[in-house]
Amino acid sequence: GIVRGKLDQLRRCFEVQFAAGRDLRPGQLGSMIQTLSNWLATSDNLLISIQEKIKWADSMSELDKKHRKEVEDRVEDVKKSISLKADIDFRGHEEIYSEPGGVMDYEEDRSRPKRRRHPIG
């Protein structure tokens, strides 16, 4: 309750909106010093806490980046593996099933005549 104001982040300063009078009655100086010392300690602890949170967030971000990279690398490895296996399988089937000319012959089933539907008029 000694000082009230706002932090100006652009100018990096504290704008005082209210301050208790500077005149102290006898015996109040010790109390004022104690109050300001407590405020300073609280501010220092808050700053340390914020810095620790920033370090933690940075380390978690790094771990997330590493994990994401590992997953992406693993996905690429699996894609390559599947692609190579599919290519090998395709070549194997191509050698077994393909005709020398590259076109497979087929016979039409001519045992049954084709039925045509006539539109009902």
PDB file of C-alpha atoms in Angstrom, residues 1-68:
ATOM      1  CA  GLY A   1       0.000   0.000   0.000  1.00  0.00           C
ATOM      2  CA  ILE A   2       3.017   2.313  -0.078  1.00  0.00           C
ATOM      3  CA  VAL A   3       3.218   2.611  -3.863  1.00  0.00           C
ATOM      4  CA  ARG A   4       0.666   1.821  -6.571  1.00  0.00           C
ATOM      5  CA  GLY A   5       1.280   2.018 -10.326  1.00  0.00           C
ATOM      6  CA  LYS A   6       1.702   0.258 -13.634  1.00  0.00           C
ATOM      7  CA  LEU A   7       4.632  -1.315 -15.426  1.00  0.00           C
ATOM      8  CA  ASP A   8       5.306   0.326 -18.785  1.00  0.00           C
ATOM      9  CA  GLN A   9       6.852  -2.442 -20.870  1.00  0.00           C
ATOM     10  CA  LEU A  10       7.704  -0.206 -23.817  1.00  0.00           C
ATOM     11  CA  ARG A  11       9.696   2.293 -21.772  1.00  0.00           C
ATOM     12  CA  ARG A  12      10.731  -0.390 -19.261  1.00  0.00           C
ATOM     13  CA  CYS A  13       9.736   1.584 -16.217  1.00  0.00           C
ATOM     14  CA  PHE A  14       7.242   1.694 -13.369  1.00  0.00           C
ATOM     15  CA  GLU A  15       4.718   4.528 -13.560  1.00  0.00           C
ATOM     16  CA  VAL A  16       3.696   5.578 -10.080  1.00  0.00           C
ATOM     17  CA  GLN A  17       0.005   6.362  -9.720  1.00  0.00           C
ATOM     18  CA  PHE A  18      -0.041   6.682  -5.950  1.00  0.00           C
ATOM     19  CA  ALA A  19       2.659   6.911  -3.308  1.00  0.00           C
ATOM     20  CA  ALA A  20       2.328   7.262   0.425  1.00  0.00           C
ATOM     21  CA  GLY A  21       3.615  10.510   1.807  1.00  0.00           C
ATOM     22  CA  ARG A  22       7.349  10.745   2.371  1.00  0.00           C
ATOM     23  CA  ASP A  23       6.996  12.259   5.752  1.00  0.00           C
ATOM     24  CA  LEU A  24       7.273   9.617   8.442  1.00  0.00           C
ATOM     25  CA  ARG A  25       6.350   9.983  12.034  1.00  0.00           C
ATOM     26  CA  PRO A  26       8.980   8.970  14.520  1.00  0.00           C
ATOM     27  CA  GLY A  27       9.243   5.176  14.766  1.00  0.00           C
ATOM     28  CA  GLN A  28       7.834   4.471  11.285  1.00  0.00           C
ATOM     29  CA  LEU A  29      11.158   4.313   9.480  1.00  0.00           C
ATOM     30  CA  GLY A  30      11.878   0.753  10.605  1.00  0.00           C
ATOM     31  CA  SER A  31       8.451  -0.411   9.447  1.00  0.00           C
ATOM     32  CA  MET A  32       8.900   1.336   6.073  1.00  0.00           C
ATOM     33  CA  ILE A  33      12.316  -0.283   5.566  1.00  0.00           C
ATOM     34  CA  GLN A  34      10.900  -3.700   6.480  1.00  0.00           C
ATOM     35  CA  THR A  35       7.957  -3.293   4.071  1.00  0.00           C
ATOM     36  CA  LEU A  36      10.256  -2.259   1.228  1.00  0.00           C
ATOM     37  CA  SER A  37      12.673  -5.102   2.019  1.00  0.00           C
ATOM     38  CA  ASN A  38       9.792  -7.597   1.902  1.00  0.00           C
ATOM     39  CA  TRP A  39       8.638  -6.150  -1.426  1.00  0.00           C
ATOM     40  CA  LEU A  40      12.177  -6.445  -2.816  1.00  0.00           C
ATOM     41  CA  ALA A  41      12.491 -10.066  -1.648  1.00  0.00           C
ATOM     42  CA  THR A  42       9.100 -10.959  -3.118  1.00  0.00           C
ATOM     43  CA  SER A  43      10.059  -9.311  -6.410  1.00  0.00           C
ATOM     44  CA  ASP A  44      13.387 -11.187  -6.509  1.00  0.00           C
ATOM     45  CA  ASN A  45      11.649 -14.504  -5.790  1.00  0.00           C
ATOM     46  CA  LEU A  46       9.089 -13.809  -8.490  1.00  0.00           C
ATOM     47  CA  LEU A  47      11.863 -13.013 -10.979  1.00  0.00           C
ATOM     48  CA  ILE A  48      13.698 -16.241 -10.117  1.00  0.00           C
ATOM     49  CA  SER A  49      10.480 -18.231 -10.465  1.00  0.00           C
ATOM     50  CA  ILE A  50       9.758 -16.683 -13.871  1.00  0.00           C
ATOM     51  CA  GLN A  51      13.318 -17.400 -15.053  1.00  0.00           C
ATOM     52  CA  GLU A  52      13.001 -21.040 -13.940  1.00  0.00           C
ATOM     53  CA  LYS A  53       9.694 -21.364 -15.800  1.00  0.00           C
ATOM     54  CA  ILE A  54      11.325 -19.936 -18.932  1.00  0.00           C
ATOM     55  CA  LYS A  55      14.213 -22.424 -18.654  1.00  0.00           C
ATOM     56  CA  TRP A  56      11.745 -25.283 -18.156  1.00  0.00           C
ATOM     57  CA  ALA A  57       9.666 -24.169 -21.155  1.00  0.00           C
ATOM     58  CA  ASP A  58      12.806 -23.915 -23.303  1.00  0.00           C
ATOM     59  CA  SER A  59      13.968 -27.391 -22.306  1.00  0.00           C
ATOM     60  CA  MET A  60      10.517 -28.859 -22.960  1.00  0.00           C
ATOM     61  CA  SER A  61      10.470 -27.166 -26.352  1.00  0.00           C
ATOM     62  CA  GLU A  62      13.864 -28.679 -27.184  1.00  0.00           C
ATOM     63  CA  LEU A  63      12.699 -32.130 -26.100  1.00  0.00           C
ATOM     64  CA  ASP A  64       9.567 -31.728 -28.207  1.00  0.00           C
ATOM     65  CA  LYS A  65      11.645 -30.706 -31.240  1.00  0.00           C
ATOM     66  CA  LYS A  66      13.954 -33.710 -30.780  1.00  0.00           C
ATOM     67  CA  HIS A  67      11.014 -36.071 -30.403  1.00  0.00           C
ATOM     68  CA  ARG A  68       9.255 -34.603 -33.447  1.00  0.00           C
TER      69      ARG A  68
END
